[in-house]
Amino acid sequence: MQTRRLSFLVAAGGILVLLVFSSSRLFQTNDILSSLTSPAKTSEETSTAVSLIRWDNYLDYTRKLDFENSTALFNSVRAALRQSSSDIHPVGVSYFPAVIPQGTLMYHAGSKVPTTFEWLAMDHEFSYSFGLRSPSYGRKSLQKRRGGPGRGPGGDKKPGGSNTSVNTPDKPSRGPGLTSSQKMLTYRATRDLNKFLYLDGASAAKTETGEMDTQELLSNVAEKKLNLSGDGENGGMQERIFAARICEWGKPFGLDGIIRVEVGFEVVLCNFSSSAVELVSALELVNPSEHLGLPPPSVISKENGWPLDDDGNLIEEDLTDEQKALLDKEDSWQQVLENFYGVKSFNWLRAGAVHDKGERRIQLDYRHLVTGINRTVINPDPNNRRLLNDGTSWENQLKIVEDLEQVLSIGFDASQSTDWQIVFDEVVDKFAPILRMLSGILQRDDSSSENIAINATAITLNFSLRFKAKDDVKNQYGNDREFAVYQYVRPLKDLRTNSDFLVWSASVNVVRKVVDAIYDVNELLLPIVRSHMGKESGASIEAAQAVTRAQQEIDDLIEDLGWIELHYRCEKVCKWDEICYTPSWGPSPMGMTVPGSPNAGTGTHYDADRQRLVIDSALRCLSLNELLGNRGHF
Ligand SMILES: *[C@@H]1O[C@H](CO)[C@@H](O)[C@H](O)[C@H]1NC(C)=O
Ligand SMILES: *[C@@H]1O[C@H](CO)[C@@H](O)[C@H](O)[C@H]1NC(C)=O
Ligand SMILES: *[C@@H]1O[C@H](CO)[C@@H](O)[C@H](O)[C@H]1NC(C)=O
Ligand SMILES: *[C@@H]1O[C@H](CO)[C@@H](O)[C@H](O)[C@H]1NC(C)=O
Ligand SMILES: *[C@@H]1O[C@H](CO)[C@@H](O)[C@H](O)[C@H]1NC(C)=O
Ligand SMILES: *[C@@H]1O[C@H](CO)[C@@H](O)[C@H](O)[C@H]1NC(C)=O
Ligand SMILES: *[C@@H]1O[C@H](CO)[C@@H](O)[C@H](O)[C@H]1NC(C)=O
């Protein structure tokens, strides 16, 4: 057994070597070919086979893109379809072509089976939490009656809006005992739904700080193109109008809908009558009170003989003994039920947090990405930018929509695209620790410059020597730094479209900047180490100054890269009854946190420079217990 496996490995190794050999020969032939038919770098769309992109020519295939546009794009790609990242980097400026594969289940809770466009949640916890509308008992039922807006993904949307940071978002008031029947619907994709647009950032946040700009842009252009003005007048809420217009615009191109994030990912499906989805099940939701055999809650009103003041508050001292006993009993029921609702809400939060690592059921086809990046001025800071800014002219908006129409006509196939998130994750996972370690060493003020230099160069030398040719031999792999960059950013599939070149160019620029910084620190500090070892004659090195410069370069880079991993962390490993909580924008079991308001919700604070709420860099473990008890629940 052992030997057989070994000989198999040897054989496989042999094949591998053979393949490498023959394909490197192929490269050379291709090289000659490609130099003959050298792609004009200015041409719009030049398809480039991935095998042509090598360590010694890859820069020829990149296109002009400044560092700020590069990081904006790099970080957008990395945050795509990730819950936590989409809330930390809330303002997206891109339309990602998305595919929901055949067989995927999606959920909707509501009073009826939708016939027009409607919301579907990717997680049933999300729909369930929105859809289950339970009556409140006892004294609580009075507070509940002043309900807030009831709307939401995965459930029926109701007009209305909230502007303040409310920590107790309530269900719509129906009065106790009057909950109408709600259905929990499950849908299944009967084929690959390959014409979705995923809007990145916290795109379901219902805000006015830029998170909705991708929807607004499309909606505005659709309104003008299709002469839809007047459709918003029957009291529709903004995002419902957006959805209606976007679906209307998308009809001729077969648009399936849009995908957004709230707490969990949600889909606006444009056509529920289409055969692309089928209804799998429709269950009537069972209220826990009903299931436990409780009678409906008492209706506390003046007409029913309850002592209420003019504001509808209960006058406790005027209660009869009988009324008091009834209320006390109902209060105790309510308390038990609240635990159930707490768990229900916590499940929804967890369903969101589960996708911090990605909503991997949805696939992205980066080949057809349409983005505001490198079309207009886009602040690389995703907390402080707008797609609809002064630079985004109407012509610019029309062009974006035109490009969307073109890619939608083609349809998406993620299997044909490099999964750039895989490539970029690798970059961040490897470089973030190096940068943080270097920064930690360089800022030590309890140590001599020599010791700092020795420790820092241990890291930078480790990095750079791997790419170095022996002294006096010309490095056949070209410049060390460029060779290093190539190791990290090779595309996995052919580059076919302008978007391919855009993403690829962004990755080269970002990694180049990181590699440069590591080499710069190495070159700054190595003379100090040489001198320490007695190898540098007449060492007139300003060691302290070199350390300061190195520190500045690394710390600036950490700031400029804006990688979430460099700035945000969970405070600890969370327990089983906890989640690592990233606050979200828009409706949530934790309340509605509105970025433009000064009222910070749990885990957020006001940033005066950006004039909005942002997320604290220490992410907290949130426990189930914090959702139990007397707060209001969805
Ligand atoms: C929303 O809140 C802002 C700031 O708190 C306030 O200026 C504005 O008037 C509010 N808008 C509405 C519609 O209540
Ligand atoms: C746009 O729609 C309005 C109202 O439906 C109509 O009166 C107007 O003639 C239309 N304009 C065009 C250019 O179609
Ligand atoms: C929805 O799809 C059905 C079946 O393909 C089609 O007949 C109908 O016109 C579509 N409705 C809309 C609003 O696009
Ligand atoms: C990004 O690219 C656009 C278009 O080339 C340019 O106008 C802008 O200045 C660049 N930088 C930023 C930060 O947007
Ligand atoms: C350098 O590394 C040594 C060994 O790990 C450690 O004891 C020392 O504190 C470090 N000094 C600095 C400045 O990082
Ligand atoms: C050592 O260098 C290699 C690349 O040359 C890099 O992948 C690795 O992460 C480095 N290790 C440390 C601890 O910096
Ligand atoms: C960025 O925009 C500039 C100006 O329009 C263009 O020349 C360049 O090719 C674009 N870069 C990429 C990577 O698409």
PDB file of N, CA, C and O in Angstrom, residues 480-513:
ATOM      1  N   ASP A 480      13.668  42.184  -8.845  1.00  0.00           N
ATOM      2  CA  ASP A 480      13.168  41.393  -7.710  1.00  0.00           C
ATOM      3  C   ASP A 480      11.730  41.760  -7.346  1.00  0.00           C
ATOM      4  O   ASP A 480      10.890  40.905  -7.131  1.00  0.00           O
ATOM      5  N   ARG A 481      11.518  43.063  -7.230  1.00  0.00           N
ATOM      6  CA  ARG A 481      10.215  43.518  -6.743  1.00  0.00           C
ATOM      7  C   ARG A 481       9.104  43.088  -7.699  1.00  0.00           C
ATOM      8  O   ARG A 481       8.042  42.650  -7.270  1.00  0.00           O
ATOM      9  N   GLU A 482       9.356  43.252  -8.988  1.00  0.00           N
ATOM     10  CA  GLU A 482       8.317  42.882  -9.948  1.00  0.00           C
ATOM     11  C   GLU A 482       8.093  41.382  -9.966  1.00  0.00           C
ATOM     12  O   GLU A 482       6.967  40.908 -10.111  1.00  0.00           O
ATOM     13  N   PHE A 483       9.174  40.678  -9.796  1.00  0.00           N
ATOM     14  CA  PHE A 483       9.057  39.226  -9.732  1.00  0.00           C
ATOM     15  C   PHE A 483       8.203  38.824  -8.518  1.00  0.00           C
ATOM     16  O   PHE A 483       7.338  37.951  -8.600  1.00  0.00           O
ATOM     17  N   ALA A 484       8.440  39.518  -7.405  1.00  0.00           N
ATOM     18  CA  ALA A 484       7.667  39.236  -6.191  1.00  0.00           C
ATOM     19  C   ALA A 484       6.176  39.517  -6.412  1.00  0.00           C
ATOM     20  O   ALA A 484       5.322  38.709  -6.060  1.00  0.00           O
ATOM     21  N   VAL A 485       5.881  40.660  -7.014  1.00  0.00           N
ATOM     22  CA  VAL A 485       4.478  41.027  -7.240  1.00  0.00           C
ATOM     23  C   VAL A 485       3.780  39.943  -8.064  1.00  0.00           C
ATOM     24  O   VAL A 485       2.666  39.520  -7.756  1.00  0.00           O
ATOM     25  N   TYR A 486       4.478  39.487  -9.085  1.00  0.00           N
ATOM     26  CA  TYR A 486       3.908  38.489  -9.988  1.00  0.00           C
ATOM     27  C   TYR A 486       3.451  37.230  -9.251  1.00  0.00           C
ATOM     28  O   TYR A 486       2.440  36.621  -9.596  1.00  0.00           O
ATOM     29  N   GLN A 487       4.193  36.869  -8.211  1.00  0.00           N
ATOM     30  CA  GLN A 487       3.838  35.653  -7.466  1.00  0.00           C
ATOM     31  C   GLN A 487       2.450  35.732  -6.848  1.00  0.00           C
ATOM     32  O   GLN A 487       1.824  34.724  -6.589  1.00  0.00           O
ATOM     33  N   TYR A 488       2.017  36.964  -6.560  1.00  0.00           N
ATOM     34  CA  TYR A 488       0.793  37.114  -5.773  1.00  0.00           C
ATOM     35  C   TYR A 488      -0.445  37.444  -6.602  1.00  0.00           C
ATOM     36  O   TYR A 488      -1.561  37.253  -6.133  1.00  0.00           O
ATOM     37  N   VAL A 489      -0.246  37.970  -7.804  1.00  0.00           N
ATOM     38  CA  VAL A 489      -1.420  38.522  -8.495  1.00  0.00           C
ATOM     39  C   VAL A 489      -1.702  37.910  -9.862  1.00  0.00           C
ATOM     40  O   VAL A 489      -2.390  38.495 -10.678  1.00  0.00           O
ATOM     41  N   ARG A 490      -1.183  36.748 -10.089  1.00  0.00           N
ATOM     42  CA  ARG A 490      -1.457  36.116 -11.373  1.00  0.00           C
ATOM     43  C   ARG A 490      -2.961  35.867 -11.527  1.00  0.00           C
ATOM     44  O   ARG A 490      -3.604  35.339 -10.634  1.00  0.00           O
ATOM     45  N   PRO A 491      -3.512  36.247 -12.704  1.00  0.00           N
ATOM     46  CA  PRO A 491      -4.921  35.887 -12.911  1.00  0.00           C
ATOM     47  C   PRO A 491      -5.061  34.379 -13.077  1.00  0.00           C
ATOM     48  O   PRO A 491      -4.086  33.696 -13.416  1.00  0.00           O
ATOM     49  N   LEU A 492      -6.219  33.858 -12.799  1.00  0.00           N
ATOM     50  CA  LEU A 492      -6.434  32.414 -12.902  1.00  0.00           C
ATOM     51  C   LEU A 492      -7.100  32.035 -14.220  1.00  0.00           C
ATOM     52  O   LEU A 492      -7.108  30.877 -14.617  1.00  0.00           O
ATOM     53  N   LYS A 493      -7.704  33.022 -14.868  1.00  0.00           N
ATOM     54  CA  LYS A 493      -8.384  32.769 -16.142  1.00  0.00           C
ATOM     55  C   LYS A 493      -7.943  33.837 -17.139  1.00  0.00           C
ATOM     56  O   LYS A 493      -7.397  34.864 -16.753  1.00  0.00           O
ATOM     57  N   ASP A 494      -8.225  33.582 -18.389  1.00  0.00           N
ATOM     58  CA  ASP A 494      -7.886  34.571 -19.415  1.00  0.00           C
ATOM     59  C   ASP A 494      -8.510  35.929 -19.086  1.00  0.00           C
ATOM     60  O   ASP A 494      -9.592  35.998 -18.508  1.00  0.00           O
ATOM     61  N   LEU A 495      -7.800  36.976 -19.463  1.00  0.00           N
ATOM     62  CA  LEU A 495      -8.345  38.325 -19.302  1.00  0.00           C
ATOM     63  C   LEU A 495      -9.053  38.679 -20.600  1.00  0.00           C
ATOM     64  O   LEU A 495      -8.427  38.733 -21.657  1.00  0.00           O
ATOM     65  N   ARG A 496     -10.362  38.906 -20.525  1.00  0.00           N
ATOM     66  CA  ARG A 496     -11.114  39.094 -21.764  1.00  0.00           C
ATOM     67  C   ARG A 496     -11.716  40.481 -21.898  1.00  0.00           C
ATOM     68  O   ARG A 496     -11.858  40.998 -22.986  1.00  0.00           O
ATOM     69  N   THR A 497     -12.122  41.033 -20.782  1.00  0.00           N
ATOM     70  CA  THR A 497     -12.913  42.274 -20.861  1.00  0.00           C
ATOM     71  C   THR A 497     -12.181  43.438 -20.211  1.00  0.00           C
ATOM     72  O   THR A 497     -11.187  43.246 -19.499  1.00  0.00           O
ATOM     73  N   ASN A 498     -12.693  44.625 -20.431  1.00  0.00           N
ATOM     74  CA  ASN A 498     -12.135  45.803 -19.767  1.00  0.00           C
ATOM     75  C   ASN A 498     -12.172  45.643 -18.253  1.00  0.00           C
ATOM     76  O   ASN A 498     -11.255  46.069 -17.556  1.00  0.00           O
ATOM     77  N   SER A 499     -13.233  45.030 -17.758  1.00  0.00           N
ATOM     78  CA  SER A 499     -13.331  44.840 -16.308  1.00  0.00           C
ATOM     79  C   SER A 499     -12.247  43.900 -15.812  1.00  0.00           C
ATOM     80  O   SER A 499     -11.682  44.106 -14.736  1.00  0.00           O
ATOM     81  N   ASP A 500     -11.957  42.854 -16.586  1.00  0.00           N
ATOM     82  CA  ASP A 500     -10.856  41.958 -16.216  1.00  0.00           C
ATOM     83  C   ASP A 500      -9.559  42.760 -16.061  1.00  0.00           C
ATOM     84  O   ASP A 500      -8.832  42.598 -15.081  1.00  0.00           O
ATOM     85  N   PHE A 501      -9.294  43.607 -17.024  1.00  0.00           N
ATOM     86  CA  PHE A 501      -8.052  44.378 -16.972  1.00  0.00           C
ATOM     87  C   PHE A 501      -8.068  45.385 -15.831  1.00  0.00           C
ATOM     88  O   PHE A 501      -7.040  45.682 -15.235  1.00  0.00           O
ATOM     89  N   LEU A 502      -9.242  45.898 -15.553  1.00  0.00           N
ATOM     90  CA  LEU A 502      -9.367  46.854 -14.457  1.00  0.00           C
ATOM     91  C   LEU A 502      -9.046  46.175 -13.118  1.00  0.00           C
ATOM     92  O   LEU A 502      -8.227  46.667 -12.332  1.00  0.00           O
ATOM     93  N   VAL A 503      -9.654  45.038 -12.878  1.00  0.00           N
ATOM     94  CA  VAL A 503      -9.446  44.353 -11.596  1.00  0.00           C
ATOM     95  C   VAL A 503      -7.997  43.878 -11.490  1.00  0.00           C
ATOM     96  O   VAL A 503      -7.347  44.025 -10.452  1.00  0.00           O
ATOM     97  N   TRP A 504      -7.510  43.344 -12.552  1.00  0.00           N
ATOM     98  CA  TRP A 504      -6.135  42.844 -12.571  1.00  0.00           C
ATOM     99  C   TRP A 504      -5.139  43.986 -12.356  1.00  0.00           C
ATOM    100  O   TRP A 504      -4.213  43.877 -11.555  1.00  0.00           O
ATOM    101  N   SER A 505      -5.383  45.124 -13.021  1.00  0.00           N
ATOM    102  CA  SER A 505      -4.486  46.271 -12.847  1.00  0.00           C
ATOM    103  C   SER A 505      -4.525  46.761 -11.403  1.00  0.00           C
ATOM    104  O   SER A 505      -3.497  47.120 -10.822  1.00  0.00           O
ATOM    105  N   ALA A 506      -5.715  46.776 -10.825  1.00  0.00           N
ATOM    106  CA  ALA A 506      -5.845  47.207  -9.431  1.00  0.00           C
ATOM    107  C   ALA A 506      -5.015  46.300  -8.526  1.00  0.00           C
ATOM    108  O   ALA A 506      -4.302  46.771  -7.635  1.00  0.00           O
ATOM    109  N   SER A 507      -5.088  45.007  -8.778  1.00  0.00           N
ATOM    110  CA  SER A 507      -4.369  44.084  -7.898  1.00  0.00           C
ATOM    111  C   SER A 507      -2.857  44.263  -8.032  1.00  0.00           C
ATOM    112  O   SER A 507      -2.132  44.253  -7.045  1.00  0.00           O
ATOM    113  N   VAL A 508      -2.393  44.469  -9.253  1.00  0.00           N
ATOM    114  CA  VAL A 508      -0.955  44.691  -9.442  1.00  0.00           C
ATOM    115  C   VAL A 508      -0.518  45.948  -8.685  1.00  0.00           C
ATOM    116  O   VAL A 508       0.490  45.945  -7.975  1.00  0.00           O
ATOM    117  N   ASN A 509      -1.309  47.007  -8.796  1.00  0.00           N
ATOM    118  CA  ASN A 509      -0.936  48.267  -8.142  1.00  0.00           C
ATOM    119  C   ASN A 509      -0.921  48.151  -6.624  1.00  0.00           C
ATOM    120  O   ASN A 509      -0.052  48.711  -5.955  1.00  0.00           O
ATOM    121  N   VAL A 510      -1.889  47.446  -6.091  1.00  0.00           N
ATOM    122  CA  VAL A 510      -1.970  47.318  -4.634  1.00  0.00           C
ATOM    123  C   VAL A 510      -0.802  46.471  -4.121  1.00  0.00           C
ATOM    124  O   VAL A 510      -0.099  46.861  -3.178  1.00  0.00           O
ATOM    125  N   VAL A 511      -0.576  45.339  -4.749  1.00  0.00           N
ATOM    126  CA  VAL A 511       0.496  44.466  -4.269  1.00  0.00           C
ATOM    127  C   VAL A 511       1.861  45.116  -4.494  1.00  0.00           C
ATOM    128  O   VAL A 511       2.755  45.019  -3.655  1.00  0.00           O
ATOM    129  N   ARG A 512       1.980  45.838  -5.593  1.00  0.00           N
ATOM    130  CA  ARG A 512       3.244  46.525  -5.859  1.00  0.00           C
ATOM    131  C   ARG A 512       3.572  47.502  -4.724  1.00  0.00           C
ATOM    132  O   ARG A 512       4.703  47.600  -4.272  1.00  0.00           O
ATOM    133  N   LYS A 513       2.568  48.204  -4.266  1.00  0.00           N
ATOM    134  CA  LYS A 513       2.776  49.180  -3.196  1.00  0.00           C
ATOM    135  C   LYS A 513       3.232  48.477  -1.898  1.00  0.00           C
ATOM    136  O   LYS A 513       4.105  48.983  -1.194  1.00  0.00           O
TER     137      LYS A 513
END
